[in-house]
mmCIF file with all atom_site columns, C-alpha atoms in Angstrom:
data_model
loop_
_atom_site.group_PDB
_atom_site.id
_atom_site.type_symbol
_atom_site.label_atom_id
_atom_site.label_alt_id
_atom_site.label_comp_id
_atom_site.label_asym_id
_atom_site.label_entity_id
_atom_site.label_seq_id
_atom_site.pdbx_PDB_ins_code
_atom_site.Cartn_x
_atom_site.Cartn_y
_atom_site.Cartn_z
_atom_site.occupancy
_atom_site.B_iso_or_equiv
_atom_site.pdbx_formal_charge
_atom_site.auth_seq_id
_atom_site.auth_comp_id
_atom_site.auth_asym_id
_atom_site.auth_atom_id
_atom_site.pdbx_PDB_model_num
ATOM 1   C CA . UNK A 1 1   ? -7.454  6.631   -18.027 1.00 84.00 ? 1   UNK A CA 1
ATOM 2   C CA . UNK A 1 2   ? -4.402  5.351   -16.219 1.00 86.00 ? 2   UNK A CA 1
ATOM 3   C CA . UNK A 1 3   ? -3.484  1.686   -16.048 1.00 91.00 ? 3   UNK A CA 1
ATOM 4   C CA . UNK A 1 4   ? -0.651  -0.199  -14.413 1.00 95.00 ? 4   UNK A CA 1
ATOM 5   C CA . UNK A 1 5   ? 0.731   -3.491  -15.630 1.00 95.00 ? 5   UNK A CA 1
ATOM 6   C CA . UNK A 1 6   ? 2.856   -5.800  -13.535 1.00 96.00 ? 6   UNK A CA 1
ATOM 7   C CA . UNK A 1 7   ? 4.232   -9.176  -14.526 1.00 92.00 ? 7   UNK A CA 1
ATOM 8   C CA . UNK A 1 8   ? 4.549   -12.061 -14.062 1.00 93.00 ? 8   UNK A CA 1
ATOM 9   C CA . UNK A 1 9   ? 1.610   -12.873 -11.780 1.00 94.00 ? 9   UNK A CA 1
ATOM 10  C CA . UNK A 1 10  ? 3.394   -15.795 -10.155 1.00 96.00 ? 10  UNK A CA 1
ATOM 11  C CA . UNK A 1 11  ? 6.999   -16.896 -10.104 1.00 97.00 ? 11  UNK A CA 1
ATOM 12  C CA . UNK A 1 12  ? 8.890   -19.797 -8.570  1.00 97.00 ? 12  UNK A CA 1
ATOM 13  C CA . UNK A 1 13  ? 12.649  -19.344 -8.448  1.00 97.00 ? 13  UNK A CA 1
ATOM 14  C CA . UNK A 1 14  ? 15.474  -21.325 -6.792  1.00 97.00 ? 14  UNK A CA 1
ATOM 15  C CA . UNK A 1 15  ? 17.677  -19.786 -4.123  1.00 97.00 ? 15  UNK A CA 1
ATOM 16  C CA . UNK A 1 16  ? 20.611  -17.970 -5.671  1.00 96.00 ? 16  UNK A CA 1
ATOM 17  C CA . UNK A 1 17  ? 18.913  -17.276 -8.987  1.00 97.00 ? 17  UNK A CA 1
ATOM 18  C CA . UNK A 1 18  ? 18.423  -13.737 -10.333 1.00 97.00 ? 18  UNK A CA 1
ATOM 19  C CA . UNK A 1 19  ? 15.137  -11.848 -10.341 1.00 96.00 ? 19  UNK A CA 1
ATOM 20  C CA . UNK A 1 20  ? 13.594  -9.230  -12.572 1.00 96.00 ? 20  UNK A CA 1
ATOM 21  C CA . UNK A 1 21  ? 10.066  -7.918  -12.067 1.00 96.00 ? 21  UNK A CA 1
ATOM 22  C CA . UNK A 1 22  ? 8.726   -5.247  -14.355 1.00 95.00 ? 22  UNK A CA 1
ATOM 23  C CA . UNK A 1 23  ? 6.010   -2.676  -13.959 1.00 96.00 ? 23  UNK A CA 1
ATOM 24  C CA . UNK A 1 24  ? 4.724   -0.139  -16.473 1.00 97.00 ? 24  UNK A CA 1
ATOM 25  C CA . UNK A 1 25  ? 2.177   2.633   -16.177 1.00 96.00 ? 25  UNK A CA 1
ATOM 26  C CA . UNK A 1 26  ? 0.083   4.087   -18.981 1.00 95.00 ? 26  UNK A CA 1
ATOM 27  C CA . UNK A 1 27  ? -1.970  7.234   -19.211 1.00 92.00 ? 27  UNK A CA 1
ATOM 28  C CA . UNK A 1 28  ? 0.042   9.536   -16.957 1.00 90.00 ? 28  UNK A CA 1
ATOM 29  C CA . UNK A 1 29  ? 3.368   11.367  -17.084 1.00 89.00 ? 29  UNK A CA 1
ATOM 30  C CA . UNK A 1 30  ? 6.082   11.568  -14.453 1.00 91.00 ? 30  UNK A CA 1
ATOM 31  C CA . UNK A 1 31  ? 4.285   9.397   -11.903 1.00 92.00 ? 31  UNK A CA 1
ATOM 32  C CA . UNK A 1 32  ? 5.738   8.494   -8.528  1.00 91.00 ? 32  UNK A CA 1
ATOM 33  C CA . UNK A 1 33  ? 6.456   4.759   -8.630  1.00 94.00 ? 33  UNK A CA 1
ATOM 34  C CA . UNK A 1 34  ? 6.710   2.325   -5.751  1.00 94.00 ? 34  UNK A CA 1
ATOM 35  C CA . UNK A 1 35  ? 7.679   -1.264  -4.981  1.00 96.00 ? 35  UNK A CA 1
ATOM 36  C CA . UNK A 1 36  ? 6.209   -2.928  -1.899  1.00 96.00 ? 36  UNK A CA 1
ATOM 37  C CA . UNK A 1 37  ? 6.597   -6.428  -0.527  1.00 95.00 ? 37  UNK A CA 1
ATOM 38  C CA . UNK A 1 38  ? 4.099   -8.312  1.596   1.00 94.00 ? 38  UNK A CA 1
ATOM 39  C CA . UNK A 1 39  ? 5.256   -11.445 3.380   1.00 90.00 ? 39  UNK A CA 1
ATOM 40  C CA . UNK A 1 40  ? 2.597   -14.057 4.128   1.00 85.00 ? 40  UNK A CA 1
ATOM 41  C CA . UNK A 1 41  ? 0.195   -12.766 6.776   1.00 82.00 ? 41  UNK A CA 1
ATOM 42  C CA . UNK A 1 42  ? 2.083   -9.487  7.157   1.00 85.00 ? 42  UNK A CA 1
ATOM 43  C CA . UNK A 1 43  ? 1.707   -5.839  6.171   1.00 88.00 ? 43  UNK A CA 1
ATOM 44  C CA . UNK A 1 44  ? 3.106   -4.017  3.163   1.00 92.00 ? 44  UNK A CA 1
ATOM 45  C CA . UNK A 1 45  ? 6.755   -3.065  3.429   1.00 93.00 ? 45  UNK A CA 1
ATOM 46  C CA . UNK A 1 46  ? 7.953   -0.166  1.276   1.00 92.00 ? 46  UNK A CA 1
ATOM 47  C CA . UNK A 1 47  ? 11.054  -1.272  -0.637  1.00 94.00 ? 47  UNK A CA 1
ATOM 48  C CA . UNK A 1 48  ? 11.743  1.505   -3.151  1.00 94.00 ? 48  UNK A CA 1
ATOM 49  C CA . UNK A 1 49  ? 10.132  4.644   -4.476  1.00 91.00 ? 49  UNK A CA 1
ATOM 50  C CA . UNK A 1 50  ? 10.991  6.893   -7.384  1.00 92.00 ? 50  UNK A CA 1
ATOM 51  C CA . UNK A 1 51  ? 9.988   10.423  -8.356  1.00 89.00 ? 51  UNK A CA 1
ATOM 52  C CA . UNK A 1 52  ? 11.672  10.408  -11.763 1.00 91.00 ? 52  UNK A CA 1
ATOM 53  C CA . UNK A 1 53  ? 13.918  8.619   -14.224 1.00 94.00 ? 53  UNK A CA 1
ATOM 54  C CA . UNK A 1 54  ? 17.036  7.346   -12.491 1.00 91.00 ? 54  UNK A CA 1
ATOM 55  C CA . UNK A 1 55  ? 15.890  8.624   -9.079  1.00 91.00 ? 55  UNK A CA 1
ATOM 56  C CA . UNK A 1 56  ? 15.475  5.758   -6.633  1.00 92.00 ? 56  UNK A CA 1
ATOM 57  C CA . UNK A 1 57  ? 15.025  5.919   -2.866  1.00 90.00 ? 57  UNK A CA 1
ATOM 58  C CA . UNK A 1 58  ? 15.660  2.719   -0.948  1.00 88.00 ? 58  UNK A CA 1
ATOM 59  C CA . UNK A 1 59  ? 13.876  2.084   2.319   1.00 84.00 ? 59  UNK A CA 1
ATOM 60  C CA . UNK A 1 60  ? 15.493  -1.064  3.656   1.00 77.00 ? 60  UNK A CA 1
ATOM 61  C CA . UNK A 1 61  ? 18.919  -2.619  3.143   1.00 65.00 ? 61  UNK A CA 1
ATOM 62  C CA . UNK A 1 62  ? 18.566  -5.887  1.309   1.00 77.00 ? 62  UNK A CA 1
ATOM 63  C CA . UNK A 1 63  ? 19.740  -7.796  -1.708  1.00 88.00 ? 63  UNK A CA 1
ATOM 64  C CA . UNK A 1 64  ? 17.166  -6.144  -3.961  1.00 94.00 ? 64  UNK A CA 1
ATOM 65  C CA . UNK A 1 65  ? 17.629  -3.154  -6.245  1.00 95.00 ? 65  UNK A CA 1
ATOM 66  C CA . UNK A 1 66  ? 15.329  -1.036  -8.370  1.00 96.00 ? 66  UNK A CA 1
ATOM 67  C CA . UNK A 1 67  ? 15.771  0.917   -11.566 1.00 96.00 ? 67  UNK A CA 1
ATOM 68  C CA . UNK A 1 68  ? 13.676  3.366   -13.547 1.00 96.00 ? 68  UNK A CA 1
ATOM 69  C CA . UNK A 1 69  ? 15.087  3.426   -17.065 1.00 95.00 ? 69  UNK A CA 1
ATOM 70  C CA . UNK A 1 70  ? 12.052  5.191   -18.539 1.00 95.00 ? 70  UNK A CA 1
ATOM 71  C CA . UNK A 1 71  ? 9.454   7.558   -17.119 1.00 95.00 ? 71  UNK A CA 1
ATOM 72  C CA . UNK A 1 72  ? 6.751   4.923   -16.746 1.00 95.00 ? 72  UNK A CA 1
ATOM 73  C CA . UNK A 1 73  ? 8.826   1.801   -16.204 1.00 96.00 ? 73  UNK A CA 1
ATOM 74  C CA . UNK A 1 74  ? 9.975   0.498   -12.834 1.00 97.00 ? 74  UNK A CA 1
ATOM 75  C CA . UNK A 1 75  ? 12.041  -2.662  -12.452 1.00 97.00 ? 75  UNK A CA 1
ATOM 76  C CA . UNK A 1 76  ? 12.822  -4.669  -9.320  1.00 96.00 ? 76  UNK A CA 1
ATOM 77  C CA . UNK A 1 77  ? 15.892  -6.893  -9.467  1.00 96.00 ? 77  UNK A CA 1
ATOM 78  C CA . UNK A 1 78  ? 18.067  -9.212  -7.488  1.00 96.00 ? 78  UNK A CA 1
ATOM 79  C CA . UNK A 1 79  ? 21.317  -10.882 -8.427  1.00 95.00 ? 79  UNK A CA 1
ATOM 80  C CA . UNK A 1 80  ? 20.828  -13.784 -5.997  1.00 95.00 ? 80  UNK A CA 1
ATOM 81  C CA . UNK A 1 81  ? 17.518  -14.590 -4.369  1.00 96.00 ? 81  UNK A CA 1
ATOM 82  C CA . UNK A 1 82  ? 17.229  -15.665 -0.734  1.00 95.00 ? 82  UNK A CA 1
ATOM 83  C CA . UNK A 1 83  ? 14.480  -17.792 0.805   1.00 95.00 ? 83  UNK A CA 1
ATOM 84  C CA . UNK A 1 84  ? 13.399  -14.700 2.746   1.00 92.00 ? 84  UNK A CA 1
ATOM 85  C CA . UNK A 1 85  ? 12.670  -12.895 -0.533  1.00 94.00 ? 85  UNK A CA 1
ATOM 86  C CA . UNK A 1 86  ? 9.487   -14.930 -0.962  1.00 95.00 ? 86  UNK A CA 1
ATOM 87  C CA . UNK A 1 87  ? 6.393   -12.782 -0.832  1.00 95.00 ? 87  UNK A CA 1
ATOM 88  C CA . UNK A 1 88  ? 3.808   -10.773 -2.702  1.00 96.00 ? 88  UNK A CA 1
ATOM 89  C CA . UNK A 1 89  ? 5.457   -7.933  -4.642  1.00 97.00 ? 89  UNK A CA 1
ATOM 90  C CA . UNK A 1 90  ? 3.312   -4.966  -5.513  1.00 97.00 ? 90  UNK A CA 1
ATOM 91  C CA . UNK A 1 91  ? 4.079   -2.105  -7.857  1.00 97.00 ? 91  UNK A CA 1
ATOM 92  C CA . UNK A 1 92  ? 2.104   1.112   -7.457  1.00 96.00 ? 92  UNK A CA 1
ATOM 93  C CA . UNK A 1 93  ? 1.912   4.616   -8.879  1.00 94.00 ? 93  UNK A CA 1
ATOM 94  C CA . UNK A 1 94  ? 0.661   7.985   -7.696  1.00 90.00 ? 94  UNK A CA 1
ATOM 95  C CA . UNK A 1 95  ? 0.499   11.425  -9.234  1.00 86.00 ? 95  UNK A CA 1
ATOM 96  C CA . UNK A 1 96  ? 3.751   13.442  -9.263  1.00 80.00 ? 96  UNK A CA 1
ATOM 97  C CA . UNK A 1 97  ? 5.279   14.596  -6.017  1.00 63.00 ? 97  UNK A CA 1
ATOM 98  C CA . UNK A 1 98  ? 3.513   17.938  -5.819  1.00 60.00 ? 98  UNK A CA 1
ATOM 99  C CA . UNK A 1 99  ? 0.165   16.148  -5.633  1.00 63.00 ? 99  UNK A CA 1
ATOM 100 C CA . UNK A 1 100 ? 0.551   14.826  -2.125  1.00 64.00 ? 100 UNK A CA 1
ATOM 101 C CA . UNK A 1 101 ? -3.116  13.989  -1.776  1.00 76.00 ? 101 UNK A CA 1
ATOM 102 C CA . UNK A 1 102 ? -2.864  11.492  -4.579  1.00 83.00 ? 102 UNK A CA 1
ATOM 103 C CA . UNK A 1 103 ? -3.567  7.936   -3.446  1.00 88.00 ? 103 UNK A CA 1
ATOM 104 C CA . UNK A 1 104 ? -1.655  4.905   -4.622  1.00 91.00 ? 104 UNK A CA 1
ATOM 105 C CA . UNK A 1 105 ? -2.925  2.662   -7.384  1.00 93.00 ? 105 UNK A CA 1
ATOM 106 C CA . UNK A 1 106 ? -1.618  -0.890  -7.404  1.00 95.00 ? 106 UNK A CA 1
ATOM 107 C CA . UNK A 1 107 ? -0.820  -3.452  -10.022 1.00 95.00 ? 107 UNK A CA 1
ATOM 108 C CA . UNK A 1 108 ? -2.129  -6.972  -9.567  1.00 95.00 ? 108 UNK A CA 1
ATOM 109 C CA . UNK A 1 109 ? 1.073   -8.081  -7.867  1.00 96.00 ? 109 UNK A CA 1
ATOM 110 C CA . UNK A 1 110 ? 3.607   -10.857 -8.348  1.00 97.00 ? 110 UNK A CA 1
ATOM 111 C CA . UNK A 1 111 ? 3.578   -13.807 -5.989  1.00 96.00 ? 111 UNK A CA 1
ATOM 112 C CA . UNK A 1 112 ? 7.200   -14.948 -5.683  1.00 96.00 ? 112 UNK A CA 1
ATOM 113 C CA . UNK A 1 113 ? 8.180   -18.249 -4.107  1.00 97.00 ? 113 UNK A CA 1
ATOM 114 C CA . UNK A 1 114 ? 11.874  -18.890 -3.586  1.00 96.00 ? 114 UNK A CA 1
ATOM 115 C CA . UNK A 1 115 ? 12.631  -22.597 -3.183  1.00 97.00 ? 115 UNK A CA 1
ATOM 116 C CA . UNK B 2 1   ? 8.418   2.687   16.974  1.00 74.00 ? 1   UNK B CA 1
ATOM 117 C CA . UNK B 2 2   ? 6.569   1.873   13.765  1.00 83.00 ? 2   UNK B CA 1
ATOM 118 C CA . UNK B 2 3   ? 5.644   4.832   11.579  1.00 88.00 ? 3   UNK B CA 1
ATOM 119 C CA . UNK B 2 4   ? 2.041   3.661   11.271  1.00 93.00 ? 4   UNK B CA 1
ATOM 120 C CA . UNK B 2 5   ? 0.414   1.421   13.874  1.00 94.00 ? 5   UNK B CA 1
ATOM 121 C CA . UNK B 2 6   ? -2.865  -0.446  13.801  1.00 94.00 ? 6   UNK B CA 1
ATOM 122 C CA . UNK B 2 7   ? -4.557  -3.036  15.983  1.00 89.00 ? 7   UNK B CA 1
ATOM 123 C CA . UNK B 2 8   ? -4.128  -6.259  13.954  1.00 86.00 ? 8   UNK B CA 1
ATOM 124 C CA . UNK B 2 9   ? -7.438  -7.711  15.119  1.00 85.00 ? 9   UNK B CA 1
ATOM 125 C CA . UNK B 2 10  ? -9.111  -9.876  14.069  1.00 90.00 ? 10  UNK B CA 1
ATOM 126 C CA . UNK B 2 11  ? -12.410 -8.171  14.664  1.00 93.00 ? 11  UNK B CA 1
ATOM 127 C CA . UNK B 2 12  ? -15.267 -10.659 14.413  1.00 96.00 ? 12  UNK B CA 1
ATOM 128 C CA . UNK B 2 13  ? -18.651 -8.927  14.424  1.00 96.00 ? 13  UNK B CA 1
ATOM 129 C CA . UNK B 2 14  ? -22.202 -9.850  13.377  1.00 97.00 ? 14  UNK B CA 1
ATOM 130 C CA . UNK B 2 15  ? -23.754 -8.525  10.213  1.00 97.00 ? 15  UNK B CA 1
ATOM 131 C CA . UNK B 2 16  ? -25.355 -5.135  10.799  1.00 97.00 ? 16  UNK B CA 1
ATOM 132 C CA . UNK B 2 17  ? -22.969 -4.146  13.578  1.00 97.00 ? 17  UNK B CA 1
ATOM 133 C CA . UNK B 2 18  ? -20.948 -0.946  13.701  1.00 97.00 ? 18  UNK B CA 1
ATOM 134 C CA . UNK B 2 19  ? -17.204 -1.400  13.900  1.00 96.00 ? 19  UNK B CA 1
ATOM 135 C CA . UNK B 2 20  ? -14.403 1.136   14.369  1.00 95.00 ? 20  UNK B CA 1
ATOM 136 C CA . UNK B 2 21  ? -10.711 0.897   13.550  1.00 93.00 ? 21  UNK B CA 1
ATOM 137 C CA . UNK B 2 22  ? -7.988  3.158   14.848  1.00 94.00 ? 22  UNK B CA 1
ATOM 138 C CA . UNK B 2 23  ? -4.565  4.031   13.543  1.00 95.00 ? 23  UNK B CA 1
ATOM 139 C CA . UNK B 2 24  ? -1.742  6.189   14.888  1.00 96.00 ? 24  UNK B CA 1
ATOM 140 C CA . UNK B 2 25  ? 1.200   7.678   13.012  1.00 94.00 ? 25  UNK B CA 1
ATOM 141 C CA . UNK B 2 26  ? 4.487   8.905   14.385  1.00 92.00 ? 26  UNK B CA 1
ATOM 142 C CA . UNK B 2 27  ? 5.667   11.512  11.871  1.00 88.00 ? 27  UNK B CA 1
ATOM 143 C CA . UNK B 2 28  ? 4.060   14.897  12.518  1.00 87.00 ? 28  UNK B CA 1
ATOM 144 C CA . UNK B 2 29  ? 5.088   15.988  9.001   1.00 84.00 ? 29  UNK B CA 1
ATOM 145 C CA . UNK B 2 30  ? 2.637   13.507  7.481   1.00 86.00 ? 30  UNK B CA 1
ATOM 146 C CA . UNK B 2 31  ? 0.535   15.231  4.888   1.00 83.00 ? 31  UNK B CA 1
ATOM 147 C CA . UNK B 2 32  ? -2.200  12.960  3.658   1.00 89.00 ? 32  UNK B CA 1
ATOM 148 C CA . UNK B 2 33  ? -4.011  9.896   4.846   1.00 93.00 ? 33  UNK B CA 1
ATOM 149 C CA . UNK B 2 34  ? -6.011  7.060   3.356   1.00 95.00 ? 34  UNK B CA 1
ATOM 150 C CA . UNK B 2 35  ? -7.815  3.862   4.168   1.00 97.00 ? 35  UNK B CA 1
ATOM 151 C CA . UNK B 2 36  ? -7.342  0.887   1.875   1.00 97.00 ? 36  UNK B CA 1
ATOM 152 C CA . UNK B 2 37  ? -9.060  -2.456  1.799   1.00 97.00 ? 37  UNK B CA 1
ATOM 153 C CA . UNK B 2 38  ? -7.255  -5.677  0.941   1.00 96.00 ? 38  UNK B CA 1
ATOM 154 C CA . UNK B 2 39  ? -8.964  -8.957  0.177   1.00 95.00 ? 39  UNK B CA 1
ATOM 155 C CA . UNK B 2 40  ? -7.108  -12.232 0.643   1.00 91.00 ? 40  UNK B CA 1
ATOM 156 C CA . UNK B 2 41  ? -4.292  -12.670 -1.901  1.00 89.00 ? 41  UNK B CA 1
ATOM 157 C CA . UNK B 2 42  ? -5.276  -9.512  -3.767  1.00 93.00 ? 42  UNK B CA 1
ATOM 158 C CA . UNK B 2 43  ? -3.747  -6.063  -4.166  1.00 95.00 ? 43  UNK B CA 1
ATOM 159 C CA . UNK B 2 44  ? -4.936  -3.275  -1.823  1.00 96.00 ? 44  UNK B CA 1
ATOM 160 C CA . UNK B 2 45  ? -7.667  -1.005  -3.158  1.00 96.00 ? 45  UNK B CA 1
ATOM 161 C CA . UNK B 2 46  ? -8.423  2.544   -2.096  1.00 95.00 ? 46  UNK B CA 1
ATOM 162 C CA . UNK B 2 47  ? -11.422 2.752   0.210   1.00 97.00 ? 47  UNK B CA 1
ATOM 163 C CA . UNK B 2 48  ? -11.321 6.467   0.962   1.00 95.00 ? 48  UNK B CA 1
ATOM 164 C CA . UNK B 2 49  ? -9.085  9.435   1.582   1.00 93.00 ? 49  UNK B CA 1
ATOM 165 C CA . UNK B 2 50  ? -9.160  11.007  5.037   1.00 94.00 ? 50  UNK B CA 1
ATOM 166 C CA . UNK B 2 51  ? -9.658  14.753  5.308   1.00 89.00 ? 51  UNK B CA 1
ATOM 167 C CA . UNK B 2 52  ? -9.053  17.000  8.297   1.00 87.00 ? 52  UNK B CA 1
ATOM 168 C CA . UNK B 2 53  ? -12.733 17.844  8.647   1.00 88.00 ? 53  UNK B CA 1
ATOM 169 C CA . UNK B 2 54  ? -13.739 14.190  8.525   1.00 89.00 ? 54  UNK B CA 1
ATOM 170 C CA . UNK B 2 55  ? -15.535 12.641  5.598   1.00 93.00 ? 55  UNK B CA 1
ATOM 171 C CA . UNK B 2 56  ? -18.202 10.102  4.881   1.00 95.00 ? 56  UNK B CA 1
ATOM 172 C CA . UNK B 2 57  ? -18.818 7.755   1.971   1.00 94.00 ? 57  UNK B CA 1
ATOM 173 C CA . UNK B 2 58  ? -22.010 5.798   2.414   1.00 96.00 ? 58  UNK B CA 1
ATOM 174 C CA . UNK B 2 59  ? -21.619 3.528   5.436   1.00 97.00 ? 59  UNK B CA 1
ATOM 175 C CA . UNK B 2 60  ? -17.975 4.523   5.915   1.00 98.00 ? 60  UNK B CA 1
ATOM 176 C CA . UNK B 2 61  ? -16.775 7.511   7.952   1.00 97.00 ? 61  UNK B CA 1
ATOM 177 C CA . UNK B 2 62  ? -13.149 8.563   8.318   1.00 97.00 ? 62  UNK B CA 1
ATOM 178 C CA . UNK B 2 63  ? -11.773 10.981  10.894  1.00 96.00 ? 63  UNK B CA 1
ATOM 179 C CA . UNK B 2 64  ? -8.365  12.615  11.345  1.00 95.00 ? 64  UNK B CA 1
ATOM 180 C CA . UNK B 2 65  ? -6.982  14.133  14.527  1.00 94.00 ? 65  UNK B CA 1
ATOM 181 C CA . UNK B 2 66  ? -3.703  15.843  13.670  1.00 92.00 ? 66  UNK B CA 1
ATOM 182 C CA . UNK B 2 67  ? -2.995  16.926  17.239  1.00 92.00 ? 67  UNK B CA 1
ATOM 183 C CA . UNK B 2 68  ? -3.125  13.327  18.462  1.00 93.00 ? 68  UNK B CA 1
ATOM 184 C CA . UNK B 2 69  ? -1.774  11.894  15.185  1.00 94.00 ? 69  UNK B CA 1
ATOM 185 C CA . UNK B 2 70  ? -4.702  9.548   15.007  1.00 93.00 ? 70  UNK B CA 1
ATOM 186 C CA . UNK B 2 71  ? -6.946  8.306   12.188  1.00 96.00 ? 71  UNK B CA 1
ATOM 187 C CA . UNK B 2 72  ? -10.142 6.321   12.469  1.00 96.00 ? 72  UNK B CA 1
ATOM 188 C CA . UNK B 2 73  ? -12.527 4.418   10.233  1.00 97.00 ? 73  UNK B CA 1
ATOM 189 C CA . UNK B 2 74  ? -16.123 3.669   11.192  1.00 97.00 ? 74  UNK B CA 1
ATOM 190 C CA . UNK B 2 75  ? -18.216 1.129   9.310   1.00 97.00 ? 75  UNK B CA 1
ATOM 191 C CA . UNK B 2 76  ? -21.944 1.199   9.967   1.00 98.00 ? 76  UNK B CA 1
ATOM 192 C CA . UNK B 2 77  ? -24.477 -1.525  9.171   1.00 98.00 ? 77  UNK B CA 1
ATOM 193 C CA . UNK B 2 78  ? -21.672 -3.939  8.267   1.00 97.00 ? 78  UNK B CA 1
ATOM 194 C CA . UNK B 2 79  ? -22.212 -6.404  5.422   1.00 97.00 ? 79  UNK B CA 1
ATOM 195 C CA . UNK B 2 80  ? -20.699 -9.821  4.841   1.00 97.00 ? 80  UNK B CA 1
ATOM 196 C CA . UNK B 2 81  ? -18.822 -8.298  1.905   1.00 97.00 ? 81  UNK B CA 1
ATOM 197 C CA . UNK B 2 82  ? -17.016 -5.927  4.279   1.00 98.00 ? 82  UNK B CA 1
ATOM 198 C CA . UNK B 2 83  ? -14.869 -8.857  5.481   1.00 97.00 ? 83  UNK B CA 1
ATOM 199 C CA . UNK B 2 84  ? -11.312 -7.921  4.535   1.00 97.00 ? 84  UNK B CA 1
ATOM 200 C CA . UNK B 2 85  ? -8.143  -6.403  5.945   1.00 96.00 ? 85  UNK B CA 1
ATOM 201 C CA . UNK B 2 86  ? -8.244  -2.631  6.367   1.00 97.00 ? 86  UNK B CA 1
ATOM 202 C CA . UNK B 2 87  ? -4.984  -0.756  5.907   1.00 96.00 ? 87  UNK B CA 1
ATOM 203 C CA . UNK B 2 88  ? -4.204  2.671   7.286   1.00 96.00 ? 88  UNK B CA 1
ATOM 204 C CA . UNK B 2 89  ? -1.926  4.622   4.936   1.00 94.00 ? 89  UNK B CA 1
ATOM 205 C CA . UNK B 2 90  ? 0.111   7.758   5.538   1.00 93.00 ? 90  UNK B CA 1
ATOM 206 C CA . UNK B 2 91  ? 1.906   9.945   3.004   1.00 89.00 ? 91  UNK B CA 1
ATOM 207 C CA . UNK B 2 92  ? 5.007   11.441  4.606   1.00 83.00 ? 92  UNK B CA 1
ATOM 208 C CA . UNK B 2 93  ? 5.497   14.135  2.020   1.00 72.00 ? 93  UNK B CA 1
ATOM 209 C CA . UNK B 2 94  ? 8.734   16.047  2.028   1.00 65.00 ? 94  UNK B CA 1
ATOM 210 C CA . UNK B 2 95  ? 10.608  16.233  -1.222  1.00 58.00 ? 95  UNK B CA 1
ATOM 211 C CA . UNK B 2 96  ? 8.892   13.099  -2.446  1.00 67.00 ? 96  UNK B CA 1
ATOM 212 C CA . UNK B 2 97  ? 5.890   11.103  -1.488  1.00 76.00 ? 97  UNK B CA 1
ATOM 213 C CA . UNK B 2 98  ? 6.918   8.349   0.886   1.00 83.00 ? 98  UNK B CA 1
ATOM 214 C CA . UNK B 2 99  ? 3.788   6.319   1.466   1.00 88.00 ? 99  UNK B CA 1
ATOM 215 C CA . UNK B 2 100 ? 3.721   4.005   4.466   1.00 91.00 ? 100 UNK B CA 1
ATOM 216 C CA . UNK B 2 101 ? 1.156   1.315   5.253   1.00 93.00 ? 101 UNK B CA 1
ATOM 217 C CA . UNK B 2 102 ? 0.051   0.071   8.618   1.00 94.00 ? 102 UNK B CA 1
ATOM 218 C CA . UNK B 2 103 ? 0.101   -3.681  9.040   1.00 92.00 ? 103 UNK B CA 1
ATOM 219 C CA . UNK B 2 104 ? -3.675  -3.832  8.708   1.00 94.00 ? 104 UNK B CA 1
ATOM 220 C CA . UNK B 2 105 ? -6.687  -4.791  10.791  1.00 95.00 ? 105 UNK B CA 1
ATOM 221 C CA . UNK B 2 106 ? -8.555  -7.961  9.868   1.00 95.00 ? 106 UNK B CA 1
ATOM 222 C CA . UNK B 2 107 ? -12.331 -7.767  9.909   1.00 96.00 ? 107 UNK B CA 1
ATOM 223 C CA . UNK B 2 108 ? -14.617 -10.763 9.691   1.00 96.00 ? 108 UNK B CA 1
ATOM 224 C CA . UNK B 2 109 ? -18.384 -10.260 9.460   1.00 97.00 ? 109 UNK B CA 1
ATOM 225 C CA . UNK B 2 110 ? -20.476 -13.254 10.509  1.00 96.00 ? 110 UNK B CA 1
ATOM 226 C CA . UNK B 2 111 ? -24.089 -13.896 9.377   1.00 95.00 ? 111 UNK B CA 1
#
């Protein structure tokens, strides 16, 4: 069966520091991968999605970036965090792009507080 | 205009009541639809997919109206454990699956 791992669960970082969040999926090949952010009391905002290694689509301009160095690994990064980057970051996967009825499956999320 | 819109609520209903949520989407190319449930400070979890003919899973019924670009969720005989935020989700499938969430509708069931 498929599993998704996301770490760390919580993170407190000072403004201006770098960020690296990692997500890995097991038990499936060539998944679609996603990063979402949820600010306190708000909905999920799609940040990035990827249909394959090195293929990243960005949804909103910001100081975040994403990379997919391996098929089942998705990394969210920032060179310099802002206070507004605080939130609940969720990684998710779905079946490859030709399976459009595939729902998303989420990791447990990372709660990031920028101080 | 937001791609997926929901009434934020909160809906506060007594146990045993029937409650309905609505959701509209703006992109007519949207291909697939889902309802998710999110508990406080947790990740969203799939509640059910939404099919064109409508579908039911126990006390939950989902409907899709493609002409009106409208999705609904009906919960019958609500339980205290149904208290959560319900998220409408749309897959705008073109060359890749771009999956967009509504901002969610909060439901609180009171004894």
